[in-house]
Amino acid sequence: MIIILLIILVLILVNGFFAASEMALVSITPSDLHRIKSEGHKNALILEKVTKDSTRYLSTIQVVITFAGFLSSAFAGNSLSGDFITLLGKINIVVPENIAVIFITIVLSFFTLVFGELVPKRIALAKSEGFALVAAPIVYVSMIMFKPFVSLLTLSTRGVLKLIGIKPQNDQDAISENDIKEMIVYGHIKGLYQTEEKNMMQRIFQFDDLTADMVMTPKIDVIGLNIDQVSNQLLQSIIKSHYSRIPVFKGSKDHILGVILIKDVLIELENNDLKDINLKSLIRKPIIIQKNTKLNILLKKMRETSQHLVFVFDENDTLEGIVTLEDIVEEIIGNIYDEHDYYEEAQKDIFTYIIDGEMTTQEFEDTLGITLDKLLYKNISEFVLHGFKDYPKKGDSLELFFGEFFVLEVTDTEIVQLKLKLKE
């Protein structure tokens, strides 16, 4: 009986070891593996071989656990039940054989669950990297030993899936963009990073989908210099315009000559009067792009050419607008208000406010004295989104009884920033 108990104990420990190995190996991410290899751990290369094929090592572990459970049940049912009946018979307790088998099975299941599943998995979660490095060689050897069984299981699984019309996935470990977005939101909920960090990470995933015409300053709002109408008064007004780069055109804005940097003009003013400056010599070659150019490609081009301003043209060679480096950066980090933007936009008058989408409805009420339904809407983003029929984009507006909201920045899931113009 003691030998049987020792065999069952060993099988339970085997079950526990492989259950913990499964948990530890699944917890190892590609970034973890890269760091472990760079740190030069002894079993890092074997760990990489094992985790390279998750289907194979998971199937191997499942085969081992199944065999261990089967053998422990067989030993317990056939051997321990008879000894258990004999032991109870000595104290004049008669137990039917089937009841004894059920009792032994329940006790065995309890110890298997505690010491063969729950406790080992908890240990593996707490020390996943260390356990994975220890378990990797044993799992690797098991993968070789049980390869025929694993191959049979794999073929059988694929056959059944094919029969019921489900196509097996070739890459079970692939992580989609939506998975990462969900992890970002979950991390924010758990307090791993603040709202602004979450918004920046979400904007990065939108970056490749944006085109130049989505972020450009429209042609009608472009302040430029007509080289045919240069005058001292015009130059002085441009220098005071608060812009560091001025587009230069000839005749009409569709005939772009290039860009003049105000810094270059100021350098010339050190030794010359304004009327003596040769503006044509200061014009820098323009960068012209199509309006459907992706922002990631545009940013790369601006870095390579050291340009901070580009011109957006349509297929008919007509100017659509301009895109600055600031416009692109704002798509990642949010709106940047310099000294002039801030007072013109955020403090234009006492009826205009720049509001963060995360502002709670209670904070909104406390600040402006306007009551919103705090049970239905947690923050201003949810409140404004409810007012739009279609999902809003940058520049859309929503008029309400107390004023008008203008969308300044929006992601796939929320409005990040708004401007509120109250009715006087």
PDB file of C-alpha atoms in Angstrom, residues 106-362:
ATOM      1  CA  ILE A 106     -12.939  11.936  -4.519  1.00  0.00           C
ATOM      2  CA  VAL A 107      -9.940  12.012  -2.167  1.00  0.00           C
ATOM      3  CA  LEU A 108      -7.533  11.525  -5.074  1.00  0.00           C
ATOM      4  CA  SER A 109      -9.261  14.304  -7.065  1.00  0.00           C
ATOM      5  CA  PHE A 110      -8.934  16.668  -4.107  1.00  0.00           C
ATOM      6  CA  PHE A 111      -5.189  16.121  -3.742  1.00  0.00           C
ATOM      7  CA  THR A 112      -4.689  16.236  -7.517  1.00  0.00           C
ATOM      8  CA  LEU A 113      -6.514  19.568  -7.795  1.00  0.00           C
ATOM      9  CA  VAL A 114      -4.676  21.151  -4.864  1.00  0.00           C
ATOM     10  CA  PHE A 115      -1.156  19.761  -5.339  1.00  0.00           C
ATOM     11  CA  GLY A 116      -1.347  18.879  -9.024  1.00  0.00           C
ATOM     12  CA  GLU A 117      -3.071  22.024 -10.368  1.00  0.00           C
ATOM     13  CA  LEU A 118      -3.862  24.999  -8.159  1.00  0.00           C
ATOM     14  CA  VAL A 119      -0.737  25.325  -6.002  1.00  0.00           C
ATOM     15  CA  PRO A 120       1.761  24.648  -8.842  1.00  0.00           C
ATOM     16  CA  LYS A 121       0.039  27.143 -11.140  1.00  0.00           C
ATOM     17  CA  ARG A 122       0.119  29.816  -8.440  1.00  0.00           C
ATOM     18  CA  ILE A 123       3.830  29.190  -7.953  1.00  0.00           C
ATOM     19  CA  ALA A 124       4.406  29.366 -11.719  1.00  0.00           C
ATOM     20  CA  LEU A 125       2.561  32.686 -11.993  1.00  0.00           C
ATOM     21  CA  ALA A 126       4.591  34.168  -9.163  1.00  0.00           C
ATOM     22  CA  LYS A 127       7.927  32.954 -10.595  1.00  0.00           C
ATOM     23  CA  SER A 128       7.088  32.525 -14.283  1.00  0.00           C
ATOM     24  CA  GLU A 129      10.513  33.309 -15.798  1.00  0.00           C
ATOM     25  CA  GLY A 130      12.509  31.214 -13.337  1.00  0.00           C
ATOM     26  CA  PHE A 131      10.111  28.286 -13.578  1.00  0.00           C
ATOM     27  CA  ALA A 132      10.032  28.466 -17.375  1.00  0.00           C
ATOM     28  CA  LEU A 133      13.835  28.283 -17.542  1.00  0.00           C
ATOM     29  CA  VAL A 134      13.861  25.241 -15.242  1.00  0.00           C
ATOM     30  CA  ALA A 135      10.987  23.501 -17.032  1.00  0.00           C
ATOM     31  CA  ALA A 136      12.124  24.166 -20.607  1.00  0.00           C
ATOM     32  CA  PRO A 137      14.659  21.265 -20.877  1.00  0.00           C
ATOM     33  CA  ILE A 138      12.222  18.743 -19.380  1.00  0.00           C
ATOM     34  CA  VAL A 139       9.377  19.904 -21.612  1.00  0.00           C
ATOM     35  CA  TYR A 140      11.712  19.814 -24.619  1.00  0.00           C
ATOM     36  CA  VAL A 141      12.672  16.179 -23.924  1.00  0.00           C
ATOM     37  CA  SER A 142       8.984  15.328 -23.412  1.00  0.00           C
ATOM     38  CA  MET A 143       8.169  16.927 -26.761  1.00  0.00           C
ATOM     39  CA  ILE A 144      10.615  14.546 -28.428  1.00  0.00           C
ATOM     40  CA  MET A 145       9.367  11.492 -26.495  1.00  0.00           C
ATOM     41  CA  PHE A 146       5.669  12.118 -27.076  1.00  0.00           C
ATOM     42  CA  LYS A 147       5.986  13.408 -30.642  1.00  0.00           C
ATOM     43  CA  PRO A 148       4.003  10.459 -32.142  1.00  0.00           C
ATOM     44  CA  PHE A 149       1.108  11.024 -29.735  1.00  0.00           C
ATOM     45  CA  VAL A 150       1.167  14.778 -30.310  1.00  0.00           C
ATOM     46  CA  SER A 151       1.197  14.294 -34.087  1.00  0.00           C
ATOM     47  CA  LEU A 152      -1.762  11.942 -33.837  1.00  0.00           C
ATOM     48  CA  LEU A 153      -3.658  14.420 -31.650  1.00  0.00           C
ATOM     49  CA  THR A 154      -2.886  17.280 -34.030  1.00  0.00           C
ATOM     50  CA  LEU A 155      -4.098  15.345 -37.072  1.00  0.00           C
ATOM     51  CA  SER A 156      -7.213  14.194 -35.233  1.00  0.00           C
ATOM     52  CA  THR A 157      -8.000  17.739 -34.058  1.00  0.00           C
ATOM     53  CA  ARG A 158      -7.585  19.200 -37.530  1.00  0.00           C
ATOM     54  CA  GLY A 159      -9.731  16.424 -39.001  1.00  0.00           C
ATOM     55  CA  VAL A 160     -12.576  17.064 -36.563  1.00  0.00           C
ATOM     56  CA  LEU A 161     -12.361  20.827 -37.144  1.00  0.00           C
ATOM     57  CA  LYS A 162     -12.496  20.258 -40.891  1.00  0.00           C
ATOM     58  CA  LEU A 163     -15.561  18.053 -40.518  1.00  0.00           C
ATOM     59  CA  ILE A 164     -17.470  20.716 -38.596  1.00  0.00           C
ATOM     60  CA  GLY A 165     -16.385  23.463 -40.995  1.00  0.00           C
ATOM     61  CA  ILE A 166     -13.858  25.366 -38.865  1.00  0.00           C
ATOM     62  CA  LYS A 167     -10.568  26.292 -40.504  1.00  0.00           C
ATOM     63  CA  PRO A 168      -7.572  25.786 -38.177  1.00  0.00           C
ATOM     64  CA  GLN A 169      -5.513  28.911 -37.502  1.00  0.00           C
ATOM     65  CA  ASN A 170      -1.900  28.683 -38.583  1.00  0.00           C
ATOM     66  CA  ASP A 171      -0.675  31.327 -36.168  1.00  0.00           C
ATOM     67  CA  GLN A 172      -2.331  30.806 -32.825  1.00  0.00           C
ATOM     68  CA  ASP A 173      -0.095  33.338 -31.070  1.00  0.00           C
ATOM     69  CA  ALA A 174      -0.768  36.292 -33.372  1.00  0.00           C
ATOM     70  CA  ILE A 175      -1.711  39.464 -31.540  1.00  0.00           C
ATOM     71  CA  SER A 176      -3.999  41.826 -33.406  1.00  0.00           C
ATOM     72  CA  GLU A 177      -4.066  45.595 -33.198  1.00  0.00           C
ATOM     73  CA  ASN A 178      -7.409  45.408 -31.386  1.00  0.00           C
ATOM     74  CA  ASP A 179      -5.847  43.140 -28.749  1.00  0.00           C
ATOM     75  CA  ILE A 180      -3.185  45.742 -28.039  1.00  0.00           C
ATOM     76  CA  LYS A 181      -5.780  48.535 -27.951  1.00  0.00           C
ATOM     77  CA  GLU A 182      -7.783  46.556 -25.402  1.00  0.00           C
ATOM     78  CA  MET A 183      -4.638  46.049 -23.312  1.00  0.00           C
ATOM     79  CA  ILE A 184      -4.015  49.805 -23.385  1.00  0.00           C
ATOM     80  CA  VAL A 185      -7.534  50.522 -22.118  1.00  0.00           C
ATOM     81  CA  TYR A 186      -7.252  47.763 -19.494  1.00  0.00           C
ATOM     82  CA  GLY A 187      -3.904  49.132 -18.315  1.00  0.00           C
ATOM     83  CA  HIS A 188      -5.440  52.584 -17.967  1.00  0.00           C
ATOM     84  CA  ILE A 189      -8.352  51.186 -15.949  1.00  0.00           C
ATOM     85  CA  LYS A 190      -5.872  49.410 -13.669  1.00  0.00           C
ATOM     86  CA  GLY A 191      -3.958  52.660 -13.169  1.00  0.00           C
ATOM     87  CA  LEU A 192      -0.751  51.577 -14.940  1.00  0.00           C
ATOM     88  CA  TYR A 193      -0.668  54.867 -16.853  1.00  0.00           C
ATOM     89  CA  GLN A 194      -2.546  58.148 -16.882  1.00  0.00           C
ATOM     90  CA  THR A 195      -5.190  59.381 -19.315  1.00  0.00           C
ATOM     91  CA  GLU A 196      -2.752  61.389 -21.437  1.00  0.00           C
ATOM     92  CA  GLU A 197      -0.441  58.382 -21.856  1.00  0.00           C
ATOM     93  CA  LYS A 198      -3.400  56.213 -22.868  1.00  0.00           C
ATOM     94  CA  ASN A 199      -4.560  58.798 -25.416  1.00  0.00           C
ATOM     95  CA  MET A 200      -1.074  59.071 -26.932  1.00  0.00           C
ATOM     96  CA  MET A 201      -0.773  55.293 -27.366  1.00  0.00           C
ATOM     97  CA  GLN A 202      -4.224  55.132 -28.966  1.00  0.00           C
ATOM     98  CA  ARG A 203      -3.322  57.943 -31.375  1.00  0.00           C
ATOM     99  CA  ILE A 204      -0.188  56.088 -32.477  1.00  0.00           C
ATOM    100  CA  PHE A 205      -2.370  53.265 -33.829  1.00  0.00           C
ATOM    101  CA  GLN A 206      -4.415  55.802 -35.817  1.00  0.00           C
ATOM    102  CA  PHE A 207      -1.315  57.489 -37.213  1.00  0.00           C
ATOM    103  CA  ASP A 208      -0.778  55.166 -40.195  1.00  0.00           C
ATOM    104  CA  ASP A 209      -4.429  55.588 -41.215  1.00  0.00           C
ATOM    105  CA  LEU A 210      -4.306  59.388 -41.435  1.00  0.00           C
ATOM    106  CA  THR A 211      -3.576  61.257 -44.659  1.00  0.00           C
ATOM    107  CA  ALA A 212      -2.266  64.750 -45.290  1.00  0.00           C
ATOM    108  CA  ASP A 213      -5.669  66.214 -46.173  1.00  0.00           C
ATOM    109  CA  MET A 214      -7.023  65.120 -42.764  1.00  0.00           C
ATOM    110  CA  VAL A 215      -4.607  67.294 -40.783  1.00  0.00           C
ATOM    111  CA  MET A 216      -3.718  70.130 -43.166  1.00  0.00           C
ATOM    112  CA  THR A 217      -4.510  73.814 -42.797  1.00  0.00           C
ATOM    113  CA  PRO A 218      -6.929  74.553 -45.686  1.00  0.00           C
ATOM    114  CA  LYS A 219      -5.821  76.824 -48.515  1.00  0.00           C
ATOM    115  CA  ILE A 220      -8.245  79.573 -47.465  1.00  0.00           C
ATOM    116  CA  ASP A 221      -6.543  79.839 -44.046  1.00  0.00           C
ATOM    117  CA  VAL A 222      -2.965  79.811 -45.359  1.00  0.00           C
ATOM    118  CA  ILE A 223      -1.137  83.105 -44.784  1.00  0.00           C
ATOM    119  CA  GLY A 224       1.365  83.572 -47.610  1.00  0.00           C
ATOM    120  CA  LEU A 225       3.517  86.143 -49.361  1.00  0.00           C
ATOM    121  CA  ASN A 226       2.856  87.113 -52.996  1.00  0.00           C
ATOM    122  CA  ILE A 227       6.292  87.829 -54.422  1.00  0.00           C
ATOM    123  CA  ASP A 228       4.713  90.239 -56.940  1.00  0.00           C
ATOM    124  CA  GLN A 229       3.213  92.443 -54.220  1.00  0.00           C
ATOM    125  CA  VAL A 230       6.093  92.775 -51.753  1.00  0.00           C
ATOM    126  CA  SER A 231       6.113  95.967 -49.702  1.00  0.00           C
ATOM    127  CA  ASN A 232       7.624  97.090 -46.400  1.00  0.00           C
ATOM    128  CA  GLN A 233       4.193  97.164 -44.810  1.00  0.00           C
ATOM    129  CA  LEU A 234       3.442  93.618 -46.011  1.00  0.00           C
ATOM    130  CA  LEU A 235       6.773  92.319 -44.723  1.00  0.00           C
ATOM    131  CA  GLN A 236       6.277  93.949 -41.348  1.00  0.00           C
ATOM    132  CA  SER A 237       2.812  92.420 -41.005  1.00  0.00           C
ATOM    133  CA  ILE A 238       4.192  88.963 -41.895  1.00  0.00           C
ATOM    134  CA  ILE A 239       7.036  89.283 -39.382  1.00  0.00           C
ATOM    135  CA  LYS A 240       4.439  90.093 -36.720  1.00  0.00           C
ATOM    136  CA  SER A 241       2.127  87.252 -37.789  1.00  0.00           C
ATOM    137  CA  HIS A 242       3.583  84.884 -35.155  1.00  0.00           C
ATOM    138  CA  TYR A 243       4.453  82.305 -37.839  1.00  0.00           C
ATOM    139  CA  SER A 244       8.023  81.069 -38.232  1.00  0.00           C
ATOM    140  CA  ARG A 245       7.594  79.913 -41.856  1.00  0.00           C
ATOM    141  CA  ILE A 246       5.791  81.845 -44.582  1.00  0.00           C
ATOM    142  CA  PRO A 247       4.704  80.240 -47.893  1.00  0.00           C
ATOM    143  CA  VAL A 248       5.724  82.272 -50.945  1.00  0.00           C
ATOM    144  CA  PHE A 249       3.700  82.218 -54.153  1.00  0.00           C
ATOM    145  CA  LYS A 250       3.608  84.110 -57.428  1.00  0.00           C
ATOM    146  CA  GLY A 251       0.298  85.529 -58.602  1.00  0.00           C
ATOM    147  CA  SER A 252      -1.921  82.899 -56.974  1.00  0.00           C
ATOM    148  CA  LYS A 253      -1.484  80.401 -54.159  1.00  0.00           C
ATOM    149  CA  ASP A 254      -1.499  77.555 -56.696  1.00  0.00           C
ATOM    150  CA  HIS A 255       1.874  78.777 -58.017  1.00  0.00           C
ATOM    151  CA  ILE A 256       4.052  78.014 -55.007  1.00  0.00           C
ATOM    152  CA  LEU A 257       7.685  79.174 -55.074  1.00  0.00           C
ATOM    153  CA  GLY A 258       8.714  77.881 -51.668  1.00  0.00           C
ATOM    154  CA  VAL A 259       9.029  78.913 -48.029  1.00  0.00           C
ATOM    155  CA  ILE A 260      10.740  81.821 -46.291  1.00  0.00           C
ATOM    156  CA  LEU A 261      11.913  81.366 -42.719  1.00  0.00           C
ATOM    157  CA  ILE A 262      11.351  84.414 -40.533  1.00  0.00           C
ATOM    158  CA  LYS A 263      14.644  83.531 -38.845  1.00  0.00           C
ATOM    159  CA  ASP A 264      16.436  84.045 -42.178  1.00  0.00           C
ATOM    160  CA  VAL A 265      14.760  87.456 -42.571  1.00  0.00           C
ATOM    161  CA  LEU A 266      15.795  88.496 -39.055  1.00  0.00           C
ATOM    162  CA  ILE A 267      19.399  87.454 -39.749  1.00  0.00           C
ATOM    163  CA  GLU A 268      19.398  89.652 -42.858  1.00  0.00           C
ATOM    164  CA  LEU A 269      17.995  92.557 -40.834  1.00  0.00           C
ATOM    165  CA  GLU A 270      21.154  92.624 -38.730  1.00  0.00           C
ATOM    166  CA  ASN A 271      23.090  94.217 -41.609  1.00  0.00           C
ATOM    167  CA  ASN A 272      20.385  95.496 -43.982  1.00  0.00           C
ATOM    168  CA  ASP A 273      17.233  97.550 -43.972  1.00  0.00           C
ATOM    169  CA  LEU A 274      14.005  95.726 -44.702  1.00  0.00           C
ATOM    170  CA  LYS A 275      13.682  97.334 -48.144  1.00  0.00           C
ATOM    171  CA  ASP A 276      17.166  96.145 -49.136  1.00  0.00           C
ATOM    172  CA  ILE A 277      16.629  92.467 -48.398  1.00  0.00           C
ATOM    173  CA  ASN A 278      16.556  90.174 -51.453  1.00  0.00           C
ATOM    174  CA  LEU A 279      13.647  87.929 -50.534  1.00  0.00           C
ATOM    175  CA  LYS A 280      14.042  85.676 -53.568  1.00  0.00           C
ATOM    176  CA  SER A 281      17.448  84.567 -52.311  1.00  0.00           C
ATOM    177  CA  LEU A 282      15.851  83.462 -49.020  1.00  0.00           C
ATOM    178  CA  ILE A 283      13.185  81.261 -50.603  1.00  0.00           C
ATOM    179  CA  ARG A 284      13.688  77.581 -49.765  1.00  0.00           C
ATOM    180  CA  LYS A 285      12.627  74.884 -52.210  1.00  0.00           C
ATOM    181  CA  PRO A 286       9.055  73.679 -51.538  1.00  0.00           C
ATOM    182  CA  ILE A 287       8.114  70.090 -50.716  1.00  0.00           C
ATOM    183  CA  ILE A 288       4.929  69.168 -52.589  1.00  0.00           C
ATOM    184  CA  ILE A 289       2.853  66.099 -51.750  1.00  0.00           C
ATOM    185  CA  GLN A 290      -0.473  64.593 -52.786  1.00  0.00           C
ATOM    186  CA  LYS A 291      -3.400  64.964 -50.410  1.00  0.00           C
ATOM    187  CA  ASN A 292      -3.724  61.181 -49.927  1.00  0.00           C
ATOM    188  CA  THR A 293      -0.133  60.830 -48.643  1.00  0.00           C
ATOM    189  CA  LYS A 294      -0.042  58.833 -45.387  1.00  0.00           C
ATOM    190  CA  LEU A 295       1.273  60.715 -42.363  1.00  0.00           C
ATOM    191  CA  ASN A 296       3.907  58.098 -41.511  1.00  0.00           C
ATOM    192  CA  ILE A 297       5.372  58.432 -45.021  1.00  0.00           C
ATOM    193  CA  LEU A 298       5.126  62.227 -44.844  1.00  0.00           C
ATOM    194  CA  LEU A 299       6.900  62.356 -41.477  1.00  0.00           C
ATOM    195  CA  LYS A 300       9.749  60.228 -42.841  1.00  0.00           C
ATOM    196  CA  LYS A 301      10.070  62.529 -45.860  1.00  0.00           C
ATOM    197  CA  MET A 302      10.108  65.656 -43.680  1.00  0.00           C
ATOM    198  CA  ARG A 303      12.840  64.146 -41.517  1.00  0.00           C
ATOM    199  CA  GLU A 304      14.955  63.225 -44.550  1.00  0.00           C
ATOM    200  CA  THR A 305      14.630  66.712 -46.117  1.00  0.00           C
ATOM    201  CA  SER A 306      14.762  68.659 -42.809  1.00  0.00           C
ATOM    202  CA  GLN A 307      11.554  70.468 -43.761  1.00  0.00           C
ATOM    203  CA  HIS A 308       8.902  71.563 -41.267  1.00  0.00           C
ATOM    204  CA  LEU A 309       6.272  72.657 -43.810  1.00  0.00           C
ATOM    205  CA  VAL A 310       4.946  70.926 -46.936  1.00  0.00           C
ATOM    206  CA  PHE A 311       2.347  71.884 -49.539  1.00  0.00           C
ATOM    207  CA  VAL A 312      -0.621  69.626 -50.300  1.00  0.00           C
ATOM    208  CA  PHE A 313      -1.830  69.545 -53.915  1.00  0.00           C
ATOM    209  CA  ASP A 314      -4.642  67.601 -55.567  1.00  0.00           C
ATOM    210  CA  GLU A 315      -4.495  65.656 -58.838  1.00  0.00           C
ATOM    211  CA  ASN A 316      -5.194  68.887 -60.790  1.00  0.00           C
ATOM    212  CA  ASP A 317      -2.108  70.640 -59.360  1.00  0.00           C
ATOM    213  CA  THR A 318      -4.291  72.899 -57.231  1.00  0.00           C
ATOM    214  CA  LEU A 319      -3.179  73.819 -53.732  1.00  0.00           C
ATOM    215  CA  GLU A 320      -5.333  72.188 -51.067  1.00  0.00           C
ATOM    216  CA  GLY A 321      -3.470  73.406 -47.990  1.00  0.00           C
ATOM    217  CA  ILE A 322      -0.291  73.024 -45.950  1.00  0.00           C
ATOM    218  CA  VAL A 323       0.901  70.546 -43.326  1.00  0.00           C
ATOM    219  CA  THR A 324       3.460  71.494 -40.682  1.00  0.00           C
ATOM    220  CA  LEU A 325       5.512  69.281 -38.419  1.00  0.00           C
ATOM    221  CA  GLU A 326       3.423  70.591 -35.536  1.00  0.00           C
ATOM    222  CA  ASP A 327       0.251  69.320 -37.227  1.00  0.00           C
ATOM    223  CA  ILE A 328       1.743  65.821 -37.400  1.00  0.00           C
ATOM    224  CA  VAL A 329       3.095  65.820 -33.847  1.00  0.00           C
ATOM    225  CA  GLU A 330      -0.298  66.959 -32.549  1.00  0.00           C
ATOM    226  CA  GLU A 331      -1.868  63.793 -33.964  1.00  0.00           C
ATOM    227  CA  ILE A 332       0.213  61.832 -31.432  1.00  0.00           C
ATOM    228  CA  ILE A 333       0.552  64.048 -28.366  1.00  0.00           C
ATOM    229  CA  GLY A 334      -2.566  66.185 -28.774  1.00  0.00           C
ATOM    230  CA  ASN A 335      -3.049  69.867 -29.460  1.00  0.00           C
ATOM    231  CA  ILE A 336      -0.071  72.114 -28.759  1.00  0.00           C
ATOM    232  CA  TYR A 337      -0.999  75.668 -27.804  1.00  0.00           C
ATOM    233  CA  ASP A 338       1.869  78.105 -27.998  1.00  0.00           C
ATOM    234  CA  GLU A 339       1.788  81.542 -26.363  1.00  0.00           C
ATOM    235  CA  HIS A 340      -0.353  82.997 -29.138  1.00  0.00           C
ATOM    236  CA  ASP A 341      -2.616  79.986 -29.752  1.00  0.00           C
ATOM    237  CA  TYR A 342      -3.492  79.800 -26.075  1.00  0.00           C
ATOM    238  CA  TYR A 343      -4.812  83.324 -25.682  1.00  0.00           C
ATOM    239  CA  GLU A 344      -6.534  83.360 -29.043  1.00  0.00           C
ATOM    240  CA  GLU A 345      -8.186  79.970 -28.532  1.00  0.00           C
ATOM    241  CA  ALA A 346      -8.552  79.076 -24.882  1.00  0.00           C
ATOM    242  CA  GLN A 347      -9.045  82.590 -23.456  1.00  0.00           C
ATOM    243  CA  LYS A 348     -10.750  84.368 -26.296  1.00  0.00           C
ATOM    244  CA  ASP A 349     -13.500  85.516 -23.963  1.00  0.00           C
ATOM    245  CA  ILE A 350     -15.266  84.403 -20.805  1.00  0.00           C
ATOM    246  CA  PHE A 351     -17.719  82.349 -22.867  1.00  0.00           C
ATOM    247  CA  THR A 352     -15.114  80.077 -24.522  1.00  0.00           C
ATOM    248  CA  TYR A 353     -13.580  77.013 -22.858  1.00  0.00           C
ATOM    249  CA  ILE A 354     -11.180  74.278 -23.923  1.00  0.00           C
ATOM    250  CA  ILE A 355     -12.444  71.069 -22.271  1.00  0.00           C
ATOM    251  CA  ASP A 356     -10.799  67.679 -21.875  1.00  0.00           C
ATOM    252  CA  GLY A 357     -13.060  64.801 -22.913  1.00  0.00           C
ATOM    253  CA  GLU A 358     -12.248  62.998 -19.641  1.00  0.00           C
ATOM    254  CA  MET A 359     -13.738  65.836 -17.587  1.00  0.00           C
ATOM    255  CA  THR A 360     -16.473  64.322 -15.440  1.00  0.00           C
ATOM    256  CA  THR A 361     -20.023  65.606 -15.622  1.00  0.00           C
ATOM    257  CA  GLN A 362     -19.732  66.568 -11.950  1.00  0.00           C
TER     258      GLN A 362
END
